Tab-separated table of C-alpha atoms and ligand atoms in Angstrom:
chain	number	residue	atom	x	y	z
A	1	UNK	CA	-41.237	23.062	-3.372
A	2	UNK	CA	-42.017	24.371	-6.492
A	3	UNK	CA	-44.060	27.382	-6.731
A	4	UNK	CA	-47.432	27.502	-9.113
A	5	UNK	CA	-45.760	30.288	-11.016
A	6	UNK	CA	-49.447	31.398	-12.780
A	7	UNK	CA	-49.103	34.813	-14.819
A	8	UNK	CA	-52.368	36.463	-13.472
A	9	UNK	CA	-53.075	39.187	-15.732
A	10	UNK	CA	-56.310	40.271	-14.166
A	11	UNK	CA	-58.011	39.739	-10.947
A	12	UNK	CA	-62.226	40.835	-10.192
A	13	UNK	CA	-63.920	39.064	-7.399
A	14	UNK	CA	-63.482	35.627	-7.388
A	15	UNK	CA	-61.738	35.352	-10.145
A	16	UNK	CA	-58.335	35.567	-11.268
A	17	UNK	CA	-57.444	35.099	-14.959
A	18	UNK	CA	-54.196	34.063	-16.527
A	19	UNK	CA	-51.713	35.147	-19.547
A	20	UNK	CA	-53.596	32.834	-21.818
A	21	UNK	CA	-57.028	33.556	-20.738
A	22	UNK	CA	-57.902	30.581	-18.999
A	23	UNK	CA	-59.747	31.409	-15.773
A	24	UNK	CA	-59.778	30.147	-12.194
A	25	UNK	CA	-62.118	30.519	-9.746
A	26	UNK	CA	-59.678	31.726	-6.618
A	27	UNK	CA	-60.493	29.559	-3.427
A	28	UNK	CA	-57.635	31.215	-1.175
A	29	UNK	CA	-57.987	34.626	-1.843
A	30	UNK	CA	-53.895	35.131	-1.820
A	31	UNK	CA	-54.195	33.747	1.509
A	32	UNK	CA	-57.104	35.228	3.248
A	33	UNK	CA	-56.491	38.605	1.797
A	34	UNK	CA	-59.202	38.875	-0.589
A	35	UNK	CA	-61.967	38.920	1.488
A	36	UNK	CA	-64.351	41.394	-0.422
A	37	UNK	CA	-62.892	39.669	-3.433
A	38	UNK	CA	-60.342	40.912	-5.656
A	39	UNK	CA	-60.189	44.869	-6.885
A	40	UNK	CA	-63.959	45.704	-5.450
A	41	UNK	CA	-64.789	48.828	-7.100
A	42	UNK	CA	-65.024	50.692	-3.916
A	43	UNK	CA	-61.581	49.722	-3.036
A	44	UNK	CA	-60.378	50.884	-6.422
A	45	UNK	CA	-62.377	54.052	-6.402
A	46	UNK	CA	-60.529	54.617	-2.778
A	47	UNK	CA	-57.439	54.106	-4.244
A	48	UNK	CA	-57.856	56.318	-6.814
A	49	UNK	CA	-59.343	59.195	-4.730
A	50	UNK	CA	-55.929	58.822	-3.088
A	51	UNK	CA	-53.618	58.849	-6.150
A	52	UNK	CA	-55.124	62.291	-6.906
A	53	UNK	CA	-53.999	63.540	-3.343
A	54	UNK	CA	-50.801	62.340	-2.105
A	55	UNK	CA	-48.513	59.074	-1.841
A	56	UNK	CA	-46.028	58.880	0.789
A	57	UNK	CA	-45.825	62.326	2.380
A	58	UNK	CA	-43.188	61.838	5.782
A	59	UNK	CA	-42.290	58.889	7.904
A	60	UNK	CA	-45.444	57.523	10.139
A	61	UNK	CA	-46.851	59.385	12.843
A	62	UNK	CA	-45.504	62.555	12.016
A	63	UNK	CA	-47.954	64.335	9.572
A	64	UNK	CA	-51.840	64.299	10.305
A	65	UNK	CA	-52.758	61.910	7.274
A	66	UNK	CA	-56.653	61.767	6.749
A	67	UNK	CA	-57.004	58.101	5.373
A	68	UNK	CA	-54.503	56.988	8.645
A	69	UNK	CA	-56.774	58.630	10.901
A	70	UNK	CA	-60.238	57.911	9.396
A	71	UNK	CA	-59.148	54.292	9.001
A	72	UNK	CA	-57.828	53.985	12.770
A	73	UNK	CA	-61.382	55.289	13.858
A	74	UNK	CA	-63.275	52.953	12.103
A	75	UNK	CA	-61.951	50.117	13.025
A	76	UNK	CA	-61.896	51.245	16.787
A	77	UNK	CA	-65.871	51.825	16.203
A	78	UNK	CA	-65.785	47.773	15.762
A	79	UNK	CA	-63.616	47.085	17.840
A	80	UNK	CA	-64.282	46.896	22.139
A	81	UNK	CA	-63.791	50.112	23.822
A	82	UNK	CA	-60.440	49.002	25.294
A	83	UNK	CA	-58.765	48.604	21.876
A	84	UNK	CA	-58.578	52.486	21.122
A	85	UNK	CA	-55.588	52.882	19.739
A	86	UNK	CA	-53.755	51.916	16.177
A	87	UNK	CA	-50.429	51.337	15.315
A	88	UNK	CA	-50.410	50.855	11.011
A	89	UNK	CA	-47.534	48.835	9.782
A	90	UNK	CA	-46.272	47.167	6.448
A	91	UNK	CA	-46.863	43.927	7.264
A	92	UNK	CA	-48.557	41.225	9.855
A	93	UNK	CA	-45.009	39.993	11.036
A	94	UNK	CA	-44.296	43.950	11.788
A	95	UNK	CA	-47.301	44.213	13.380
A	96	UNK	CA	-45.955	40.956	15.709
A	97	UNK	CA	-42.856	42.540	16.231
A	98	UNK	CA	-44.542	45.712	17.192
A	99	UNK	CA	-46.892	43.892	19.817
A	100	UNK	CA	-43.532	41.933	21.904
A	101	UNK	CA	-41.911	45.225	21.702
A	102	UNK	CA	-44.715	46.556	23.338
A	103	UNK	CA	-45.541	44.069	25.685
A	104	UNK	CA	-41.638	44.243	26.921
A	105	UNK	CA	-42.227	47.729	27.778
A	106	UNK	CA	-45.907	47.691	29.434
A	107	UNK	CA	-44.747	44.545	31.414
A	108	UNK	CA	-40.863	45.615	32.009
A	109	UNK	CA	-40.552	41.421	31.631
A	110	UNK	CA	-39.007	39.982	28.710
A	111	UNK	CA	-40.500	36.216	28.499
A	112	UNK	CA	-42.742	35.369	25.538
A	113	UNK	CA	-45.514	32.137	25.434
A	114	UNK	CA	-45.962	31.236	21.819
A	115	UNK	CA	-47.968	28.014	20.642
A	116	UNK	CA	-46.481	24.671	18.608
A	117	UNK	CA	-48.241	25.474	15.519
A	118	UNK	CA	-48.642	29.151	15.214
A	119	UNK	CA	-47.289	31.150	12.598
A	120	UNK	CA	-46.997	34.847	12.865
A	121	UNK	CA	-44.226	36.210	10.562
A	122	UNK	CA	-41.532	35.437	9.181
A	123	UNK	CA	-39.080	38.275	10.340
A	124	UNK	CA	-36.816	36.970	12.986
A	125	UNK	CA	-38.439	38.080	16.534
A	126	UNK	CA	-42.373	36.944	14.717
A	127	UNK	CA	-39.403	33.785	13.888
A	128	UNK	CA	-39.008	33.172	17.380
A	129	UNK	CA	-42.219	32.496	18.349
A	130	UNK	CA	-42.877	30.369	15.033
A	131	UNK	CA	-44.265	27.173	16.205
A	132	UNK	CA	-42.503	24.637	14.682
A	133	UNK	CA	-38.371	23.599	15.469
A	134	UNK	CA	-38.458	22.710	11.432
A	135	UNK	CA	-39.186	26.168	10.463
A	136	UNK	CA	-37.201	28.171	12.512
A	137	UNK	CA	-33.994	26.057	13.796
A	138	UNK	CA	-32.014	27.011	11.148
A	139	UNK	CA	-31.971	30.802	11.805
A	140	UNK	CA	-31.450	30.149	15.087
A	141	UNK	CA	-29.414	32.127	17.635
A	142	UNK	CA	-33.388	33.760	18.032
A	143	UNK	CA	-34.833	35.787	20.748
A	144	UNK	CA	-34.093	34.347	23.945
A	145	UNK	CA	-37.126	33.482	26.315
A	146	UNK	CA	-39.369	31.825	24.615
A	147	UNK	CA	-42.001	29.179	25.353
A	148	UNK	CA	-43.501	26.988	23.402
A	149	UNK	CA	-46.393	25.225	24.417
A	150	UNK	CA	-49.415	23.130	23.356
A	151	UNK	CA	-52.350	24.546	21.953
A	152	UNK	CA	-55.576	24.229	23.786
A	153	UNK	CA	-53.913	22.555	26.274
A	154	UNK	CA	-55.372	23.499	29.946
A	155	UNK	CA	-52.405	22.182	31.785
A	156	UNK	CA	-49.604	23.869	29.776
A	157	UNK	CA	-51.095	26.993	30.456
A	158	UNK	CA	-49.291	27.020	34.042
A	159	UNK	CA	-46.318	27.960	32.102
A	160	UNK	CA	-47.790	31.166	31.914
A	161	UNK	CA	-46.301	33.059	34.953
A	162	UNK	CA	-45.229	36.524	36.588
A	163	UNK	CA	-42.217	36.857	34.337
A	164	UNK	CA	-44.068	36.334	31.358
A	165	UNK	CA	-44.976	39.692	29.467
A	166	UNK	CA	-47.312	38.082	26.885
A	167	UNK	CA	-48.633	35.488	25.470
A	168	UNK	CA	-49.645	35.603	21.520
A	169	UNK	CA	-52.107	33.159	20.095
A	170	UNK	CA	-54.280	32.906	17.087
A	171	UNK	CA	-57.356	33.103	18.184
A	172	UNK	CA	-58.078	30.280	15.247
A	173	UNK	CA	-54.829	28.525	14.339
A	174	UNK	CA	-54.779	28.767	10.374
A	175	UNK	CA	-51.685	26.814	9.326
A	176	UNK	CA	-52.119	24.162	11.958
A	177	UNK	CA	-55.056	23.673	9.591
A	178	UNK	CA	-58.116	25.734	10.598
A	179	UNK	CA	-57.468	24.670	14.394
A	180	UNK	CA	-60.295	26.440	16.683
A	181	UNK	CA	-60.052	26.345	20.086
A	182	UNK	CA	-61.892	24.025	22.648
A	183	UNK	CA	-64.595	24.999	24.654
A	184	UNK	CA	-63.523	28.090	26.891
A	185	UNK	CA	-59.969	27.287	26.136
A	186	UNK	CA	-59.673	30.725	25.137
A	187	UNK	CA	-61.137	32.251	28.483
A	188	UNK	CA	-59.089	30.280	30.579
A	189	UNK	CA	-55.818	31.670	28.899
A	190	UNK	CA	-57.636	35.153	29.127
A	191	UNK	CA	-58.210	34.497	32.883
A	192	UNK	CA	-54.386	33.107	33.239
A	193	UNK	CA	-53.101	36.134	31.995
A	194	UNK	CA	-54.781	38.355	34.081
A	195	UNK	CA	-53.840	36.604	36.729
A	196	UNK	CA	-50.001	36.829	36.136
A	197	UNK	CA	-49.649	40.197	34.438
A	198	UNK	CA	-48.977	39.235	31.107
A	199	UNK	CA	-50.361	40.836	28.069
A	200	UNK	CA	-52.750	38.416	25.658
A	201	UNK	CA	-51.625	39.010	22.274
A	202	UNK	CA	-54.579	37.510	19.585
A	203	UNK	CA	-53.053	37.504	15.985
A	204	UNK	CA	-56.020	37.854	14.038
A	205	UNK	CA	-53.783	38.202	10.572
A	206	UNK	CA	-56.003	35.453	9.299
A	207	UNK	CA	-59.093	35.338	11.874
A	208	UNK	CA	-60.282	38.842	11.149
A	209	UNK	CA	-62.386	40.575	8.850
A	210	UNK	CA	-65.519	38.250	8.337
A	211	UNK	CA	-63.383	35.313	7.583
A	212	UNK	CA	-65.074	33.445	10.879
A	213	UNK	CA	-68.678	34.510	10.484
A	214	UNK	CA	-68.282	37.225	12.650
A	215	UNK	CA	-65.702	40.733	11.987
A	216	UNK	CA	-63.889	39.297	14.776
A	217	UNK	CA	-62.688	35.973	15.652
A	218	UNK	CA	-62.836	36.655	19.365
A	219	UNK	CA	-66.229	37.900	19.440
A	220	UNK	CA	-66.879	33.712	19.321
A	221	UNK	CA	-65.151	33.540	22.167
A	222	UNK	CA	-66.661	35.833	24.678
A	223	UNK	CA	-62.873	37.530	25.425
A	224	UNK	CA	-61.001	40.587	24.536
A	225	UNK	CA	-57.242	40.684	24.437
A	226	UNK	CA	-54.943	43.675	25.426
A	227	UNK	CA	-53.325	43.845	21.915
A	228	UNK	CA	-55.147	42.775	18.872
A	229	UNK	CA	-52.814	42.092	15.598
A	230	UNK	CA	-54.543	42.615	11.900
A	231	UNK	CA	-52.933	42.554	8.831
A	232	UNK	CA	-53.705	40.447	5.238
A	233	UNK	CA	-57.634	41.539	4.637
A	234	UNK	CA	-56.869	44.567	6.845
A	235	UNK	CA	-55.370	46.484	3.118
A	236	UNK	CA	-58.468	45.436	0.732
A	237	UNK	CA	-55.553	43.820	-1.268
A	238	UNK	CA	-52.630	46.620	-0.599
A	239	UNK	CA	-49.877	46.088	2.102
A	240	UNK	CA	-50.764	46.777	5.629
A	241	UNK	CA	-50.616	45.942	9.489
A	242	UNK	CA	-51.645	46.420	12.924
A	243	UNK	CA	-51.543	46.202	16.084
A	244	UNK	CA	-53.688	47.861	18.823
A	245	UNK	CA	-54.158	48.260	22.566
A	246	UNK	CA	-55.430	50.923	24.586
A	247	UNK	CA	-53.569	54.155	24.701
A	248	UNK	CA	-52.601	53.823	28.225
A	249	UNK	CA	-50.766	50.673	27.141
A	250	UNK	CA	-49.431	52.552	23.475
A	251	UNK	CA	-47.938	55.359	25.589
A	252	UNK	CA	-45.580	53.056	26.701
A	253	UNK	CA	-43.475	53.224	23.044
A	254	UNK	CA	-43.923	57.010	23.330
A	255	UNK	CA	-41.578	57.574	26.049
A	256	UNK	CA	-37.699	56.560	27.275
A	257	UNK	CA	-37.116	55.951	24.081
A	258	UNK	CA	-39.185	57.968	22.090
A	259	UNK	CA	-40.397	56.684	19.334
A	260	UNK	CA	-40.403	53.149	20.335
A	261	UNK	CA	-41.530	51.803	17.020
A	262	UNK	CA	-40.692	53.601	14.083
A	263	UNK	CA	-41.984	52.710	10.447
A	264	UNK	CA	-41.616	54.840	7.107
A	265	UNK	CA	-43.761	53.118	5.439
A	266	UNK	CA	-46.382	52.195	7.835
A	267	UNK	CA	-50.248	53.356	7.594
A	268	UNK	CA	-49.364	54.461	3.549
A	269	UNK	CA	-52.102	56.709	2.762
A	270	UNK	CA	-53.412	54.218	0.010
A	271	UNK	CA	-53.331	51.172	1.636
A	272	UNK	CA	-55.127	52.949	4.471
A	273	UNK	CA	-57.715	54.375	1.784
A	274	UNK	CA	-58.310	50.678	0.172
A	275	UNK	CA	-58.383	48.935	3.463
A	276	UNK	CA	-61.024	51.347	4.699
A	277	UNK	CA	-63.250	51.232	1.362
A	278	UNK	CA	-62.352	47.020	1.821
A	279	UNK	CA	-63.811	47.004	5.497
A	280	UNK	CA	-67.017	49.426	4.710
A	281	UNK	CA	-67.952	47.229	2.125
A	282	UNK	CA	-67.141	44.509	3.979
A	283	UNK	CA	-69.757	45.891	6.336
A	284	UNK	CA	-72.332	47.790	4.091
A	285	UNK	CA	-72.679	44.632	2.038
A	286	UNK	CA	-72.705	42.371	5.221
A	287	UNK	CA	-70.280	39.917	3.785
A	288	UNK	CA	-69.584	37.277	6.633
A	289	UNK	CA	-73.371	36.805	7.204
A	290	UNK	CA	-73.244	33.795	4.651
A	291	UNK	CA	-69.701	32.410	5.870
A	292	UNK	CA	-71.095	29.586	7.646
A	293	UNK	CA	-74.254	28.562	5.240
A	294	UNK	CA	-71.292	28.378	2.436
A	295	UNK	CA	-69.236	26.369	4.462
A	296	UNK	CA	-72.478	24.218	4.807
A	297	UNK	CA	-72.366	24.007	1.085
A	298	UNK	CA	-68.840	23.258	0.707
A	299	UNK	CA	-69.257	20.490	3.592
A	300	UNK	CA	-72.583	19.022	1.587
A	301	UNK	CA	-70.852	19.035	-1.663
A	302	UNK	CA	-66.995	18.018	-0.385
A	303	UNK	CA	-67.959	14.342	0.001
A	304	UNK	CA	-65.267	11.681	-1.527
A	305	UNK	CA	-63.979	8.311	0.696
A	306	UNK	CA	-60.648	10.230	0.115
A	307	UNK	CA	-61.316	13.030	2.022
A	308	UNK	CA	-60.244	12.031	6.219
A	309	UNK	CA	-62.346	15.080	7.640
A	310	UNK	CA	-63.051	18.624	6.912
A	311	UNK	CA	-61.857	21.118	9.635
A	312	UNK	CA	-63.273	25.192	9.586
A	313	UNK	CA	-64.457	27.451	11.143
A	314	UNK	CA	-66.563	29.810	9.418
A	315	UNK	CA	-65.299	30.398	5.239
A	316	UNK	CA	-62.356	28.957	6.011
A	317	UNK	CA	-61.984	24.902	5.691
A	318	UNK	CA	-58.866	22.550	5.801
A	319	UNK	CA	-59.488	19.291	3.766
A	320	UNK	CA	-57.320	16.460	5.023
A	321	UNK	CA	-56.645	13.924	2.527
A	322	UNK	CA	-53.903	10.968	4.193
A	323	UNK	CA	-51.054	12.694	2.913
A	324	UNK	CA	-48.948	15.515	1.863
A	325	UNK	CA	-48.701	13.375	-1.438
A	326	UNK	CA	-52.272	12.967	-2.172
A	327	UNK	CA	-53.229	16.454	-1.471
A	328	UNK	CA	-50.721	17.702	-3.651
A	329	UNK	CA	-51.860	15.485	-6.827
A	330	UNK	CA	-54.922	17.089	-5.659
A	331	UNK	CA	-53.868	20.688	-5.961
A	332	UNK	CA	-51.729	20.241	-9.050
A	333	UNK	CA	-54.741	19.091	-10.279
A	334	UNK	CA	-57.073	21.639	-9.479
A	335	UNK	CA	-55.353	24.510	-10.954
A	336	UNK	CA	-55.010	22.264	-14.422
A	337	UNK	CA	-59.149	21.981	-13.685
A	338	UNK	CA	-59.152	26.028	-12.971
A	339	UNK	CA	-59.262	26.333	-9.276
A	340	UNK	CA	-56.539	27.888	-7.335
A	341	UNK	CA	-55.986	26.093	-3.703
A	342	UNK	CA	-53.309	25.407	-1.443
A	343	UNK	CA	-52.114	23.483	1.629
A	344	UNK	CA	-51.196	24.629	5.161
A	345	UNK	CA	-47.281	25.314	6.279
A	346	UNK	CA	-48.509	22.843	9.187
A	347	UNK	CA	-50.738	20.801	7.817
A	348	UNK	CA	-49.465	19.979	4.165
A	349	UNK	CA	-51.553	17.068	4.153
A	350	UNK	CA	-54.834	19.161	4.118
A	351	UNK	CA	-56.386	21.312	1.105
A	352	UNK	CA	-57.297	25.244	1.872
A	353	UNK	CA	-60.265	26.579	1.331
A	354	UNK	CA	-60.286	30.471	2.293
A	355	UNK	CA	-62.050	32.003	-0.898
A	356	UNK	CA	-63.635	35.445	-1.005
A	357	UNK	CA	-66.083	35.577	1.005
A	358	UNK	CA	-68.348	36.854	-1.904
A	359	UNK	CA	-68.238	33.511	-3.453
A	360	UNK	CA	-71.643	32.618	-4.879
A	361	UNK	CA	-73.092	29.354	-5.027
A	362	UNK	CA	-72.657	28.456	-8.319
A	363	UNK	CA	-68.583	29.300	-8.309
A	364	UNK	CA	-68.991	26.841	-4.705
A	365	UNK	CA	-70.445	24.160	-7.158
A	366	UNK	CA	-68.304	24.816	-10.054
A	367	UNK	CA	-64.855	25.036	-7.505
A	368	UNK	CA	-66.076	21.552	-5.453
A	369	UNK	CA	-66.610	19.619	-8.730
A	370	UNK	CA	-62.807	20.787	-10.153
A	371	UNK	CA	-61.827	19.193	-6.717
A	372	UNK	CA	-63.890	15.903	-6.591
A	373	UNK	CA	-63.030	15.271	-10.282
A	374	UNK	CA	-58.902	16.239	-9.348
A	375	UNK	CA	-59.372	12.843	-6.616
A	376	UNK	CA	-57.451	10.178	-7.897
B	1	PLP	N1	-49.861	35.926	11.463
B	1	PLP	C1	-50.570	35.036	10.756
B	1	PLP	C2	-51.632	34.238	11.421
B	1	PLP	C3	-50.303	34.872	9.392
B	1	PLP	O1	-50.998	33.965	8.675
B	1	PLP	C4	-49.307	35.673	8.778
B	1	PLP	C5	-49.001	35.504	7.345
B	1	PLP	O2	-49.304	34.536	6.724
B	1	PLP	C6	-48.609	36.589	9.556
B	1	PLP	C7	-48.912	36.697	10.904
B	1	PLP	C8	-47.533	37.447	8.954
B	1	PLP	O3	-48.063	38.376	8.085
B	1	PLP	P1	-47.169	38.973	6.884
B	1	PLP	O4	-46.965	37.884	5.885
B	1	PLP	O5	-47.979	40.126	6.365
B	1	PLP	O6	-45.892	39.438	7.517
């Protein structure tokens, strides 16, 4: 697969412009990362502020670091009052890894329930739980004890039991193609794992920050897992992670080993300093309040026989053409055309649509007509 290999030499909003000046409008956001849009001037003032202070300073967790702690309590402010404390990594897939470690220790089981069509990471315990045989087989001996199973499926989630110590879903599956869940799906595999014990893991890596129409993708739902897993938007555009539970649960890595998870890199003051500008403009400037009148307009204006069905939830669409093929012409042909798409690890035969979601109109108008023209 041959990569798009653009030389961006500037970024602002929605826009990303290349070494000869021609511009594209950016409908992925570097895969649901840009969701204030690229270099917002409050993120870049917050990264600045924190140039002038310190960089690294000493391993995480060690030092009192301002922009760690300041960003930690923000995002507990939004978050429900069981999910009080933060663990900052470098990554989403670190942020998975952290979460089974954790779940091992608060559960003292060792069994994991993944879904077929989840991605989480690509390190090799987030790997294991990668839900597809393709992807992962060939890295395989993985981490032992773990389940795959379907997806919204009621039935499979009997295979949920007393030995299992979580369960991690998306609470939206993004490379299955923008899969939501059915109706109450979602509680019932809250209710199963209270039931047995085990922990329920939501990677929101993709679902959070506006991206659904709401901060949270659970807040749809009516649930609220034990250990919530952030990462992409969660940086305003610099590297970062999360995961986080309640403190009585985190206490668990503190102790027998100590330092159960240990990052040096972790919570860096200035990705903590632009993710924190990223969400409070994200909030101040009440972002995701438009998410799903834009997908309206996407939906109104995405109309072509070739196009099998639009899936989304929220600013975040997966346009299925009939093949891998097609789509592909498709994207080749947007980016020659100025817009910058993508297809799904799971869904290659469907178009991504995950833009900033400070898109205006007119960019919608301008991005749908590159597409509908780039339909053979
Ligand atoms: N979880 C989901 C849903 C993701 O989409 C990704 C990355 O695409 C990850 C986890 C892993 O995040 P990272 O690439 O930062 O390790």
């Amino acid at each position: 697969m041959a990569p798009m290999s653009l030389e961006i030499v500037k970024a602002e909003g929605c826009e990303l412009i290349d070494v000869s000046g021609k511009r594209y409008i950016d409908l992925i956001g570097g895969i649901s990362v840009a969701n204030v849009g690229h270099r917002h001037p409050k993120v870049i003032a917050a990264i600045q502020a924190q140039l002038e202070a310190y960089l690294h300073v000493m391993v995480y967790g060690e030092f009192v670091q301002s922009p760690q702690v300041q960003y930690a309590k923000l995002l507990t402010e939004h978050l429900p009052a069981s999910l009080h404390s933060v663990y900052f990594t470098n990554s989403g897939a670190e942020a998975v890894e952290g979460a089974m470690k954790l779940a091992k220790r608060v559960t003292d089981r060792t069994e994991i329930v993944a879904f077929n069509n989840s991605y989480h990471g690509s390190t090799q315990g987030a790997l294991s739980i990668m839900g597809s045989e393709y992807w992962r087989g060939a890295y395989r001996p993985l981490l032992p004890g773990v389940h795959h199973v379907e997806y919204n499926s009621f039935k499979d989630l009997a295979f949920i039991t007393t030995e299992t110590a979580c369960v991690i879903a998306e609470t939206v599956q993004a490379e299955a193609g923008v899969k939501p869940p059915q109706a109450d799906w979602l509680k019932a595999l809250r209710m199963r794992c209270t039931e047995t014990g085990a922990l329920l893991v939501l990677d929101e890596i993709q679902t959070g920050f506006g991206r659904t129409g709401k901060l949270w993708g659970f807040e749809h739902f009516d649930i609220v897992p034990d250990v919530l897993l952030l990462g992409k938007a969660l940086g305003g555009g610099m590297p970062l992670g999360a995961f986080i539970a309640g403190k009585n649960l985190m206490d668990c890595l503190a102790d027998n080993p100590v330092l159960g998870h240990i990052t040096t890199f972790g919570g860096h003051p200035v990705c903590c300093a632009a993710g924190m500008a990223a969400m409070q403009a994200l909030l101040e400037e009440g972002m995701f309040a438009e998410a799903d009148a834009k997908q309206a307009l996407f939906r109104q204006l995405l109309q072509h026989p070739k196009i099998r069905a639009i899936h989304s939830f929220g600013l975040w669409m997966a346009v299925e053409f009939e093949s891998f093929e097609v789509c592909k012409e498709v994207i080749d042909a947007c980016v020659e055309g100025g817009v910058i798409t993508d297809w799904f690890l799971f869904a290659a035969n469907c178009l991504r649509i995950s833009p900033p979601l400070t898109i205006s109109e007119e960019q919608i108008r301008m991005a749908v007509g590159v597409i509908l023209s780039s339909i053979k």
